[in-house]
Coordinates of C-alpha atoms in Angstrom, one line a residue:
X7 CA 0.0 0.0 0.0
X8 CA 1.4 3.4 -1.0
X9 CA 2.2 6.0 1.6
X10 CA -0.3 8.7 2.4
X11 CA 2.1 10.2 4.8
X12 CA 4.7 11.0 2.2
X13 CA 6.3 14.4 2.7
X14 CA 6.3 15.2 -1.0
X15 CA 3.3 16.9 -2.5
X16 CA 3.3 14.9 -5.7
X17 CA 1.1 11.9 -4.9
X18 CA 0.0 9.9 -7.8
X19 CA -2.4 7.7 -5.9
X20 CA -2.8 6.4 -2.3
X21 CA -4.3 3.2 -3.6
X22 CA -1.5 1.6 -5.7
X23 CA 1.3 -0.4 -4.4
X24 CA 4.6 1.3 -3.8
X25 CA 8.1 0.3 -2.8
X26 CA 9.1 3.7 -1.5
X27 CA 9.8 4.2 2.2
X28 CA 10.2 7.2 4.5
X29 CA 13.6 6.3 5.9
X30 CA 14.8 9.9 5.8
X31 CA 11.5 11.4 6.7
X32 CA 10.2 11.9 10.4
X33 CA 6.9 10.2 11.0
X34 CA 4.1 12.8 11.2
X35 CA 3.5 12.1 14.9
X36 CA 7.0 13.2 15.7
X37 CA 6.4 16.7 14.4
X38 CA 3.8 17.9 16.9
X39 CA 2.4 17.4 20.4
X40 CA 5.8 17.7 22.2
X41 CA 7.5 15.5 19.8
X42 CA 5.7 12.3 20.8
X43 CA 5.0 10.0 17.9
X44 CA 1.3 9.2 17.5
X45 CA -0.4 6.2 16.2
X46 CA -1.9 6.2 12.7
X47 CA -4.6 3.9 11.5
X48 CA -4.7 2.7 8.0
X49 CA -7.5 0.7 6.3
X50 CA -7.6 -1.0 2.9
X51 CA -10.8 -2.1 1.1
X52 CA -11.0 -4.6 -1.7
X53 CA -14.4 -4.3 -3.3
X54 CA -16.3 -7.4 -4.5
X55 CA -19.8 -6.0 -5.1
X56 CA -20.6 -7.2 -8.5
X57 CA -23.6 -5.5 -10.1
X58 CA -24.2 -7.1 -13.5
X59 CA -26.8 -4.5 -14.3
X60 CA -24.6 -1.4 -13.9
X61 CA -22.3 -0.1 -16.6
X62 CA -19.0 0.4 -14.7
X63 CA -16.0 1.8 -16.6
X64 CA -12.9 -0.4 -17.0
X65 CA -10.6 -0.1 -14.0
X66 CA -13.1 1.9 -12.0
X67 CA -14.3 1.1 -8.5
X68 CA -17.9 1.0 -7.5
X69 CA -18.6 3.4 -4.5
X70 CA -21.3 1.2 -2.9
X71 CA -18.8 -0.8 -0.8
X72 CA -17.9 1.5 2.1
X73 CA -15.2 0.9 4.6
X74 CA -15.5 3.1 7.6
X75 CA -13.0 2.9 10.4
X76 CA -11.2 5.0 13.0
X77 CA -8.3 4.9 10.5
X78 CA -9.6 7.4 8.0
X79 CA -8.0 6.6 4.6
X80 CA -8.3 3.3 2.8
X81 CA -6.3 1.5 0.1
X82 CA -8.7 0.3 -2.6
X83 CA -7.8 -2.3 -5.3
X84 CA -7.8 -1.4 -9.0
X85 CA -8.1 2.4 -8.5
X86 CA -7.1 4.6 -11.5
X87 CA -3.9 6.6 -10.8
X88 CA -4.6 10.2 -10.2
X89 CA -2.1 11.2 -12.9
X90 CA -4.8 10.2 -15.5
X91 CA -7.7 11.7 -13.6
X92 CA -9.9 14.6 -14.1
X93 CA -11.5 16.8 -11.3
X94 CA -15.2 16.5 -10.7
X95 CA -17.0 19.2 -12.7
X96 CA -20.1 21.0 -11.7
X97 CA -23.1 18.7 -12.2
X98 CA -25.1 19.0 -15.4
X99 CA -28.6 20.0 -14.2
X100 CA -30.1 18.5 -17.4
X101 CA -29.0 15.1 -16.1
X102 CA -30.6 15.5 -12.7
X103 CA -33.1 12.7 -12.0
X104 CA -35.0 11.0 -9.2
X105 CA -33.0 10.5 -6.0
X106 CA -33.2 7.3 -4.0
X107 CA -33.8 6.9 -0.3
X108 CA -30.9 4.9 1.2
X109 CA -32.3 1.4 1.6
X110 CA -35.7 2.6 0.5
X111 CA -37.8 3.6 -2.5
X112 CA -37.2 6.6 -4.8
X113 CA -37.7 10.0 -3.0
X114 CA -41.3 10.9 -3.5
X115 CA -40.5 14.3 -4.9
X116 CA -37.9 15.9 -7.2
X117 CA -34.7 17.0 -5.4
X118 CA -33.4 18.8 -8.6
X119 CA -32.8 22.5 -8.3
X120 CA -34.5 25.1 -10.6
X121 CA -32.7 25.2 -13.9
X122 CA -31.0 28.5 -14.9
X123 CA -32.1 30.0 -18.2
X124 CA -28.7 29.2 -19.9
X125 CA -26.9 26.3 -18.3
X126 CA -23.9 26.8 -20.4
X127 CA -23.3 30.3 -19.2
X128 CA -23.4 29.9 -15.4
X129 CA -20.5 32.0 -14.2
X130 CA -17.9 31.2 -11.5
X131 CA -18.5 32.8 -8.2
X132 CA -16.3 35.4 -6.8
X133 CA -16.3 35.9 -3.0
X134 CA -17.3 39.5 -2.3
X135 CA -15.1 41.6 0.0
X136 CA -16.4 42.3 3.5
X137 CA -15.5 44.8 6.2
X138 CA -16.8 42.7 9.1
X139 CA -16.5 39.0 9.6
X140 CA -19.6 36.9 10.4
X141 CA -18.8 35.1 13.6
X142 CA -20.3 31.7 14.3
X143 CA -21.1 31.1 17.9
X144 CA -21.4 27.8 19.8
X145 CA -25.1 26.9 19.8
X146 CA -25.3 26.1 23.5
X147 CA -24.1 29.6 24.4
X148 CA -26.2 31.8 22.3
X149 CA -28.6 34.3 23.9
X150 CA -32.4 34.8 23.4
X151 CA -31.9 37.7 21.0
X152 CA -29.9 35.5 18.7
X153 CA -32.4 32.7 19.0
X154 CA -35.2 35.0 18.0
X155 CA -33.3 36.3 15.0
X156 CA -32.4 32.7 13.9
X157 CA -36.0 31.6 14.2
X158 CA -37.2 34.6 12.2
X159 CA -34.7 33.8 9.4
X160 CA -35.8 30.1 9.2
X161 CA -39.5 31.2 9.4
X162 CA -39.0 33.4 6.4
X163 CA -37.2 30.7 4.5
X164 CA -40.0 28.2 5.3
X165 CA -42.6 30.8 4.1
X166 CA -41.1 30.7 0.7
X167 CA -42.1 27.1 0.4
X168 CA -45.7 28.2 0.5
X169 CA -45.6 31.5 -1.5
X170 CA -42.9 30.5 -4.1
X171 CA -42.1 26.8 -4.1
X172 CA -39.6 27.0 -6.9
X173 CA -37.6 29.8 -5.3
X174 CA -34.1 28.4 -4.8
X175 CA -33.9 30.3 -1.5
X176 CA -36.8 28.3 0.0
X177 CA -36.3 25.9 3.0
X178 CA -37.2 22.8 1.0
X179 CA -35.2 23.9 -2.0
X180 CA -32.2 24.4 0.2
X181 CA -32.7 21.0 1.8
X182 CA -33.0 19.4 -1.7
X183 CA -29.4 20.5 -2.5
X184 CA -28.2 17.8 -0.1
X185 CA -30.7 15.3 -1.4
X186 CA -29.6 15.8 -5.0
X187 CA -25.8 15.7 -4.3
X188 CA -26.1 12.7 -1.9
X189 CA -28.8 10.4 -3.0
X190 CA -28.0 9.7 -6.6
X191 CA -29.9 12.5 -8.5
X192 CA -26.8 13.7 -10.5
X193 CA -24.9 11.6 -13.0
X194 CA -21.3 12.6 -13.9
X195 CA -19.1 10.5 -16.2
X196 CA -21.8 7.8 -16.3
X197 CA -21.8 7.4 -12.5
X198 CA -23.9 8.8 -9.7
X199 CA -22.3 11.8 -8.0
X200 CA -21.8 11.4 -4.3
X201 CA -20.1 14.1 -2.2
X202 CA -19.7 11.9 0.9
X203 CA -17.0 9.3 1.6
X204 CA -14.2 11.2 -0.2
X205 CA -12.2 14.4 -0.3
X206 CA -15.3 16.2 -1.6
X207 CA -17.0 16.0 1.7
X208 CA -15.5 19.0 3.5
X209 CA -15.4 21.6 0.7
X210 CA -18.9 20.7 -0.5
X211 CA -20.5 21.2 2.9
X212 CA -18.5 24.4 3.5
X213 CA -19.8 26.0 0.3
X214 CA -23.3 24.7 1.1
X215 CA -23.3 26.4 4.5
X216 CA -21.7 29.5 3.1
X217 CA -24.6 30.3 0.8
X218 CA -27.2 29.0 3.3
X219 CA -25.9 31.5 5.9
X220 CA -25.9 34.4 3.4
X221 CA -29.5 33.6 2.4
X222 CA -30.7 33.7 6.0
X223 CA -28.9 37.0 6.5
X224 CA -30.5 38.5 3.4
X225 CA -34.0 37.3 4.5
X226 CA -33.7 39.2 7.7
X227 CA -31.7 42.1 6.2
X228 CA -28.6 41.4 8.5
X229 CA -25.4 40.8 6.6
X230 CA -23.6 40.0 9.8
X231 CA -25.9 37.0 10.7
X232 CA -23.9 33.8 11.2
X233 CA -25.1 30.2 11.7
X234 CA -24.3 28.6 15.1
X235 CA -22.1 25.6 15.4
X236 CA -23.1 22.5 17.5
X237 CA -20.0 22.2 19.8
X238 CA -20.2 18.4 20.3
X239 CA -16.5 18.2 20.7
X240 CA -16.7 19.9 24.1
X241 CA -18.6 18.5 27.1
X242 CA -20.8 21.6 27.3
X243 CA -22.0 20.9 23.8
X244 CA -22.6 17.2 23.9
X245 CA -26.4 17.5 24.0
X246 CA -28.9 18.7 21.5
X247 CA -28.7 22.5 21.7
X248 CA -31.9 23.6 23.6
X249 CA -33.1 26.0 21.1
X250 CA -33.9 23.2 18.6
X251 CA -36.2 21.5 21.2
X252 CA -38.7 24.3 21.4
X253 CA -42.0 23.0 19.9
X254 CA -43.9 25.4 17.7
X255 CA -40.7 27.3 16.6
X256 CA -39.1 27.2 13.1
X257 CA -36.1 25.4 14.6
X258 CA -38.1 22.4 15.8
X259 CA -38.4 19.2 13.8
X260 CA -40.7 16.5 15.0
X261 CA -38.9 13.8 12.9
X262 CA -36.2 13.2 15.4
X263 CA -35.4 10.4 17.8
X264 CA -37.2 12.0 20.7
X265 CA -36.2 9.1 23.1
X266 CA -32.5 9.6 22.4
X267 CA -32.4 13.4 22.7
X268 CA -35.0 13.7 25.6
X269 CA -34.2 15.6 28.8
X270 CA -30.9 16.9 27.6
X271 CA -29.3 13.4 27.2
X272 CA -25.6 13.3 26.5
X273 CA -24.9 12.1 23.0
X274 CA -22.6 9.2 21.9
X275 CA -20.2 10.4 19.2
X276 CA -19.6 6.8 18.1
X277 CA -23.3 5.9 18.0
X278 CA -24.5 3.4 15.4
X279 CA -28.1 3.0 16.6
X280 CA -27.7 1.3 19.9
X281 CA -27.6 3.1 23.2
X282 CA -24.4 2.8 25.3
X283 CA -25.4 1.6 28.8
X284 CA -23.1 3.7 30.9
X285 CA -22.9 7.0 32.8
X286 CA -23.1 10.5 31.3
X287 CA -19.5 11.1 32.5
X288 CA -18.3 7.9 30.7
X289 CA -20.1 9.0 27.5
X290 CA -18.3 12.3 27.6
X291 CA -15.0 10.5 28.3
X292 CA -15.6 8.2 25.3
X293 CA -16.5 11.2 23.2
X294 CA -13.3 13.0 24.0
X295 CA -11.3 9.8 23.4
X296 CA -12.9 9.4 19.9
X297 CA -12.2 13.1 19.1
X298 CA -8.5 12.6 20.0
X299 CA -8.3 9.5 17.9
X300 CA -10.0 11.2 14.9
X301 CA -8.3 14.6 15.0
X302 CA -4.8 13.7 16.4
X303 CA -3.9 10.0 16.3
X304 CA -5.6 8.9 13.1
X305 CA -5.3 12.0 11.0
X306 CA -1.6 13.1 10.8
X307 CA -1.7 13.3 7.0
X308 CA -4.1 15.2 4.7
X309 CA -5.7 12.3 2.9
X310 CA -6.4 10.6 6.3
X311 CA -8.4 13.6 7.3
X312 CA -10.1 14.6 4.1
X313 CA -10.8 11.2 2.6
X314 CA -9.9 9.4 -0.6
X315 CA -9.5 11.2 -4.0
X316 CA -12.8 11.3 -5.9
X317 CA -12.2 12.1 -9.6
X318 CA -14.0 11.6 -12.8
X319 CA -14.2 7.9 -13.6
X320 CA -12.7 6.8 -10.3
X321 CA -15.4 6.8 -7.6
X322 CA -13.6 5.3 -4.7
X323 CA -15.5 5.4 -1.4
X324 CA -13.2 6.1 1.5
X325 CA -14.2 8.8 4.0
X326 CA -11.8 10.8 6.2
X327 CA -11.7 10.5 10.0
X328 CA -14.2 13.2 11.0
X329 CA -16.7 12.3 8.3
X330 CA -16.7 8.8 9.6
X331 CA -16.8 9.6 13.3
X332 CA -18.5 11.7 14.7
X333 CA -20.2 13.2 11.6
X334 CA -22.3 10.1 10.7
X335 CA -23.1 9.0 14.3
X336 CA -24.5 12.5 15.1
X337 CA -26.8 12.1 12.1
X338 CA -28.0 8.7 13.3
X339 CA -28.3 9.8 16.9
X340 CA -30.7 12.7 16.0
X341 CA -32.7 11.0 13.3
X342 CA -35.7 8.7 13.9
X343 CA -35.1 5.0 14.4
X344 CA -35.2 3.1 11.1
X345 CA -38.3 0.9 10.9
X346 CA -40.2 2.9 13.5
X347 CA -43.4 4.8 12.7
X348 CA -42.9 8.4 11.7
X349 CA -45.1 11.2 13.2
X350 CA -48.1 11.4 10.9
X351 CA -47.6 7.8 9.7
X352 CA -45.3 6.0 7.4
X353 CA -42.2 3.9 8.1
X354 CA -38.9 5.6 9.0
X355 CA -35.8 5.4 6.9
X356 CA -34.0 7.5 9.5
X357 CA -35.7 10.8 8.7
X358 CA -34.8 13.5 9.0
X359 CA -31.2 13.7 10.1
X360 CA -30.6 9.9 9.7
X361 CA -30.9 9.9 5.9
X362 CA -29.0 12.1 3.5
X363 CA -32.1 12.9 1.3
X364 CA -34.0 14.4 4.3
X365 CA -31.2 15.6 6.6
X366 CA -31.5 19.2 5.3
X367 CA -35.1 19.3 6.4
X368 CA -33.9 19.5 10.1
X369 CA -32.5 22.9 11.0
X370 CA -30.0 21.3 13.3
X371 CA -28.3 19.8 10.2
X372 CA -26.7 23.1 9.4
X373 CA -25.7 23.6 13.0
X374 CA -24.1 20.1 13.1
X375 CA -22.2 20.8 9.9
X376 CA -21.1 24.2 11.3
X377 CA -19.0 22.3 13.8
X378 CA -17.8 19.8 11.1
X379 CA -16.6 22.8 9.2
X380 CA -14.9 24.2 12.3
X381 CA -13.0 20.9 12.7
X382 CA -11.3 21.6 9.4
X383 CA -9.8 24.7 10.9
X384 CA -9.0 23.1 14.2
X385 CA -7.3 20.2 12.5
X386 CA -5.0 22.5 10.5
X387 CA -4.2 24.4 13.7
X388 CA -2.7 21.3 15.3
X389 CA 0.3 21.5 13.0
X390 CA 2.7 19.0 11.6
X391 CA 1.6 17.8 8.1
X392 CA -1.9 18.9 8.8
X393 CA -2.6 21.2 5.8
X394 CA -4.9 21.5 2.8
X395 CA -4.4 19.1 -0.1
X396 CA -2.4 20.5 -3.0
X397 CA -3.7 18.0 -5.6
X398 CA -5.1 20.0 -8.6
X399 CA -7.9 17.4 -9.0
X400 CA -9.2 18.4 -5.6
X401 CA -8.6 22.1 -5.9
X402 CA -10.4 22.3 -9.3
X403 CA -13.4 20.2 -8.4
X404 CA -16.7 22.1 -8.7
X405 CA -20.2 22.5 -7.3
X406 CA -23.3 24.4 -8.3
X407 CA -25.2 26.7 -6.0
X408 CA -27.6 29.7 -6.0
X409 CA -26.5 32.8 -4.1
X410 CA -28.7 34.9 -1.8
X411 CA -29.9 36.9 -4.8
X412 CA -31.1 33.8 -6.7
X413 CA -28.2 34.0 -9.1
X414 CA -26.7 30.6 -10.2
X415 CA -23.0 30.0 -9.8
X416 CA -20.3 27.4 -10.1
X417 CA -17.7 27.3 -7.3
X418 CA -14.3 25.6 -7.0
X419 CA -12.8 23.9 -4.0
X420 CA -9.7 26.1 -4.3
X421 CA -11.8 29.1 -3.3
X422 CA -13.0 27.8 0.0
X423 CA -9.8 27.0 1.9
X424 CA -9.8 30.0 4.2
X425 CA -12.9 30.9 6.2
X426 CA -11.8 34.5 6.8
X427 CA -11.3 35.1 3.1
X428 CA -14.9 33.8 2.7
X429 CA -16.1 36.4 5.3
X430 CA -16.7 34.3 8.4
X431 CA -14.9 32.8 11.5
X432 CA -15.7 30.8 14.6
X433 CA -16.0 32.1 18.1
X434 CA -13.2 30.2 20.0
X435 CA -14.0 27.4 22.3
X436 CA -11.6 25.1 24.3
X437 CA -10.7 21.8 22.7
X438 CA -10.1 19.4 25.6
X439 CA -9.7 16.5 23.3
X440 CA -6.3 17.6 22.2
X441 CA -4.9 16.4 25.4
X442 CA -7.1 13.3 25.8
X443 CA -4.8 10.5 24.7
X444 CA -5.9 7.2 26.4
X445 CA -3.6 6.2 29.2
X446 CA -5.7 4.1 31.5
X447 CA -5.1 0.4 31.1
X448 CA -7.5 -2.5 31.5
X449 CA -4.7 -5.0 32.2
X450 CA -2.0 -4.3 34.8
X451 CA 0.5 -6.7 33.1
X452 CA 0.7 -8.9 30.0
X453 CA -2.1 -11.2 29.0
X454 CA -1.0 -14.8 29.1
X455 CA -1.0 -15.5 25.4
X456 CA -0.3 -19.2 26.0
X457 CA -3.8 -19.6 27.4
X458 CA -5.3 -18.2 24.2
X459 CA -5.9 -20.2 21.0
X460 CA -3.5 -19.1 18.2
X461 CA -4.9 -17.2 15.2
X462 CA -4.5 -20.3 13.0
X463 CA -7.1 -22.1 15.1
X464 CA -9.6 -19.2 15.2
X465 CA -9.6 -18.2 11.5
X466 CA -11.4 -18.5 9.2
X467 CA -14.0 -17.1 11.5
X468 CA -17.6 -18.0 10.5
X469 CA -19.3 -15.4 12.6
X470 CA -18.4 -12.7 15.1
X471 CA -21.4 -13.3 17.4
X472 CA -19.4 -12.9 20.7
X473 CA -16.1 -11.5 22.0
X474 CA -13.2 -13.4 20.5
X475 CA -9.6 -13.4 21.8
X476 CA -6.6 -15.1 20.1
X477 CA -2.8 -14.9 20.1
X478 CA -0.8 -13.9 17.1
X479 CA 3.0 -13.7 16.3
X480 CA 4.7 -10.5 15.4
X481 CA 7.3 -10.3 12.5
X482 CA 9.9 -8.5 14.6
X483 CA 10.6 -7.5 18.1
X484 CA 12.6 -4.8 19.9
X485 CA 12.6 -2.5 16.8
X486 CA 14.7 0.6 16.9
X487 CA 13.3 4.1 16.5
X488 CA 14.7 4.2 13.0
X489 CA 12.9 0.9 12.2
X490 CA 9.7 2.4 13.4
X491 CA 10.2 5.6 11.4
X492 CA 10.7 3.5 8.3
X493 CA 7.9 0.9 8.8
X494 CA 4.7 0.7 10.7
X495 CA 3.6 -2.5 12.3
X496 CA 0.2 -3.4 10.8
X497 CA -2.5 -5.7 12.2
X498 CA -4.5 -6.8 9.2
X499 CA -7.8 -8.6 8.9
X500 CA -8.5 -10.1 5.5
X501 CA -11.7 -11.3 3.8
X502 CA -14.2 -9.5 6.1
X503 CA -17.7 -10.3 4.7
X504 CA -21.1 -9.0 5.7
X505 CA -24.4 -7.8 4.3
X506 CA -23.7 -4.2 3.3
X507 CA -27.4 -3.3 3.8
X508 CA -26.9 -3.4 7.5
X509 CA -25.2 -1.3 10.2
X510 CA -21.8 -2.9 11.1
X511 CA -19.3 -2.2 13.9
X512 CA -16.7 -4.1 15.8
X513 CA -13.9 -2.9 18.0
X514 CA -10.3 -4.2 18.2
X515 CA -8.2 -4.3 21.4
X516 CA -4.7 -5.4 22.2
X517 CA -3.5 -7.1 25.4
X518 CA -6.9 -7.7 26.8
X519 CA -9.0 -10.8 27.1
X520 CA -12.6 -11.3 25.9
X521 CA -14.0 -9.8 29.2
X522 CA -13.1 -6.3 28.1
X523 CA -15.8 -3.6 28.8
X524 CA -16.6 -2.2 25.3
X525 CA -18.5 0.8 26.8
X526 CA -15.2 2.3 28.0
X527 CA -13.1 3.5 25.1
X528 CA -10.6 5.5 27.1
X529 CA -8.2 2.6 27.4
X530 CA -4.7 2.4 26.0
X531 CA -5.5 -1.0 24.6
X532 CA -8.3 0.3 22.3
X533 CA -6.8 0.0 18.9
X534 CA -9.7 1.1 16.7
X535 CA -13.1 0.3 15.2
X536 CA -14.4 -1.1 11.9
X537 CA -17.8 0.4 10.9
X538 CA -20.0 0.3 7.9
X539 CA -23.3 2.1 7.0
X540 CA -26.1 0.8 4.9
X541 CA -25.6 1.6 1.2
X542 CA -27.9 3.1 -1.4
X543 CA -29.0 0.2 -3.7
X544 CA -31.1 0.3 -6.9
X545 CA -34.1 -2.0 -7.1
X546 CA -32.5 -4.4 -9.6
X547 CA -29.4 -5.1 -7.5
X548 CA -29.1 -8.6 -6.0
X549 CA -25.5 -8.7 -4.7
X550 CA -25.1 -7.2 -1.2
X551 CA -22.0 -8.8 0.2
X552 CA -19.0 -6.6 1.1
X553 CA -15.5 -8.2 1.1
X554 CA -12.9 -5.9 2.7
X555 CA -9.5 -5.8 4.3
X556 CA -9.1 -3.9 7.5
X557 CA -5.7 -2.7 8.8
X558 CA -4.6 -1.0 12.1
X559 CA -1.2 0.5 12.8
X560 CA -0.2 -0.8 16.2
X561 CA 3.3 0.5 16.8
X562 CA 2.3 3.2 19.3
X563 CA 0.0 0.8 21.2
X564 CA 2.8 -1.7 21.6
X565 CA 5.0 1.1 23.0
X566 CA 2.3 2.3 25.4
X567 CA 1.7 -1.2 26.7
X568 CA 5.4 -2.2 26.9
X569 CA 4.9 -5.0 24.5
X570 CA 7.7 -4.1 22.0
X571 CA 9.8 -7.1 23.1
X572 CA 7.1 -9.6 23.0
X573 CA 7.1 -12.2 20.1
X574 CA 3.4 -13.0 20.6
X575 CA 0.5 -10.6 21.6
X576 CA -3.2 -11.0 22.4
X577 CA -5.9 -9.5 20.2
X578 CA -9.6 -9.3 21.1
X579 CA -12.5 -8.6 18.7
X580 CA -15.6 -7.1 20.2
X581 CA -18.8 -7.1 18.0
X582 CA -20.9 -4.0 18.6
X583 CA -23.4 -4.1 15.7
X584 CA -24.3 -7.0 13.3
X585 CA -21.6 -9.3 14.6
X586 CA -23.6 -12.5 13.8
X587 CA -23.4 -11.6 10.1
X588 CA -19.7 -10.8 10.0
X589 CA -17.2 -13.5 8.9
X590 CA -13.4 -13.0 8.7
X591 CA -11.1 -15.1 6.5
X592 CA -7.8 -14.4 8.2
X593 CA -5.5 -12.1 10.2
X594 CA -1.8 -11.3 10.2
X595 CA 0.8 -8.8 11.5
X596 CA 3.4 -7.4 9.1
X597 CA 5.5 -4.3 8.5
X598 CA 4.6 -1.7 6.0
X599 CA 5.9 1.8 5.0
X600 CA 3.7 4.5 6.3

């Protein structure tokens, strides 16, 4: 697997094999946080979804097979080298068709935007100059005056749905932007356009909120109006902001999981539908641990944070760390439970927040993504190699939006890299997760590996229906610092198969036995998680089996647990969701260039 931590800026592809090493380059973790090297997670995904009814270009990769893990970036087989790629253009509105509800029927209405008079003459947007920055505040700390102004703005936007339904500034028309871009309405290069699970995720949503915010300000004649951000990375913000719970206001949405969010409940940033049975304090601790892993440990390199390249003809599905967790879990936590009865009748597909087609119908969506957008800035502020991508195929990717005056524009990624240049900033809040590296240990000493079955007796594993512990040999012991700088020690699970229409999650621990408490993530032994979300499928598809390879870098964990000199270590798999449907072909530990 090629390096995604390479210090050079010319990166042909992170998905093709490479013999290069970083012998002369410090590992990213050595460049920040007091010089302490930090663990990086890497995951690779080999896609085996075969849809005989879909026209897939030669050497391209179908985006339906998703691999989500605490690692961030993924190596995918058969990807086209970026040297031959083309950036994603603005979608052709003439090709916009019916969107599909994830794991459901077609969306019962059109998500396509109003078409400009001349599609071929839509200009590129130029960011206007501003004398005063719009400052986004943490949602839990705003005052009543702001809440009243915010309610008024959303009310005026909702009113346009009644008086002028085709107005691109209307509430539903704005929500449809997300539906069209995320649920298969647009076709580019013969494939459905999807702005999730790739490096398009952050810039698309930044531009989306930029215009949404300016529209709200125009509706209330306040050019300084700024959206709030849901500060879920801080304990004070780990609940649904109270202003969204006021029934009868424009900010309220009845299609939420009222049980999960009731009475100011603390959220679970790793939620995949099941409630964690633990204290509020432990939930907050877990959340801060996840934030540290996603922002610091697992994202020392740009592609790990932003996600895999997405270019014309090469639709590889591989999200960055924050898109994976906590972005998706927050959506699931707020939305209704799939299969439940919606208010007013009908079966839930996770509406509103829990399904991409409907997420924009809940005002809290934009507050949630306000903090996602803020994480982009916070990540770059950590330092080291944390900087924007320099790939031209990313910088020149395009989107289509209407501005606050109903004028259509095309925008480029390269123009949204600096929020102050775009005319807004974030009110500062502490980031306690930056110093929340897990140190507490479950096991005081070393697990007796002789008492555990070797990996050769456990794998192939037919199903992961319970906690499973095994011993496994390492390829080398007592490695020098130079050895570690050149090669990462990788724990690799091969041939992981499951029904990709289901929620999937399992956790991986080192040096613990099968009695580990999975509800406490703030442990040094916690290596990472494999997770997968249900995919959008067309009605004629019959193959739903994912086949993936999952890798975790374990060098730092071995250091933290004083296991560097051990020839054999203990590994424990803990199923969290859908384990009875997960099989694993094999496991190994080897050394690989970062």
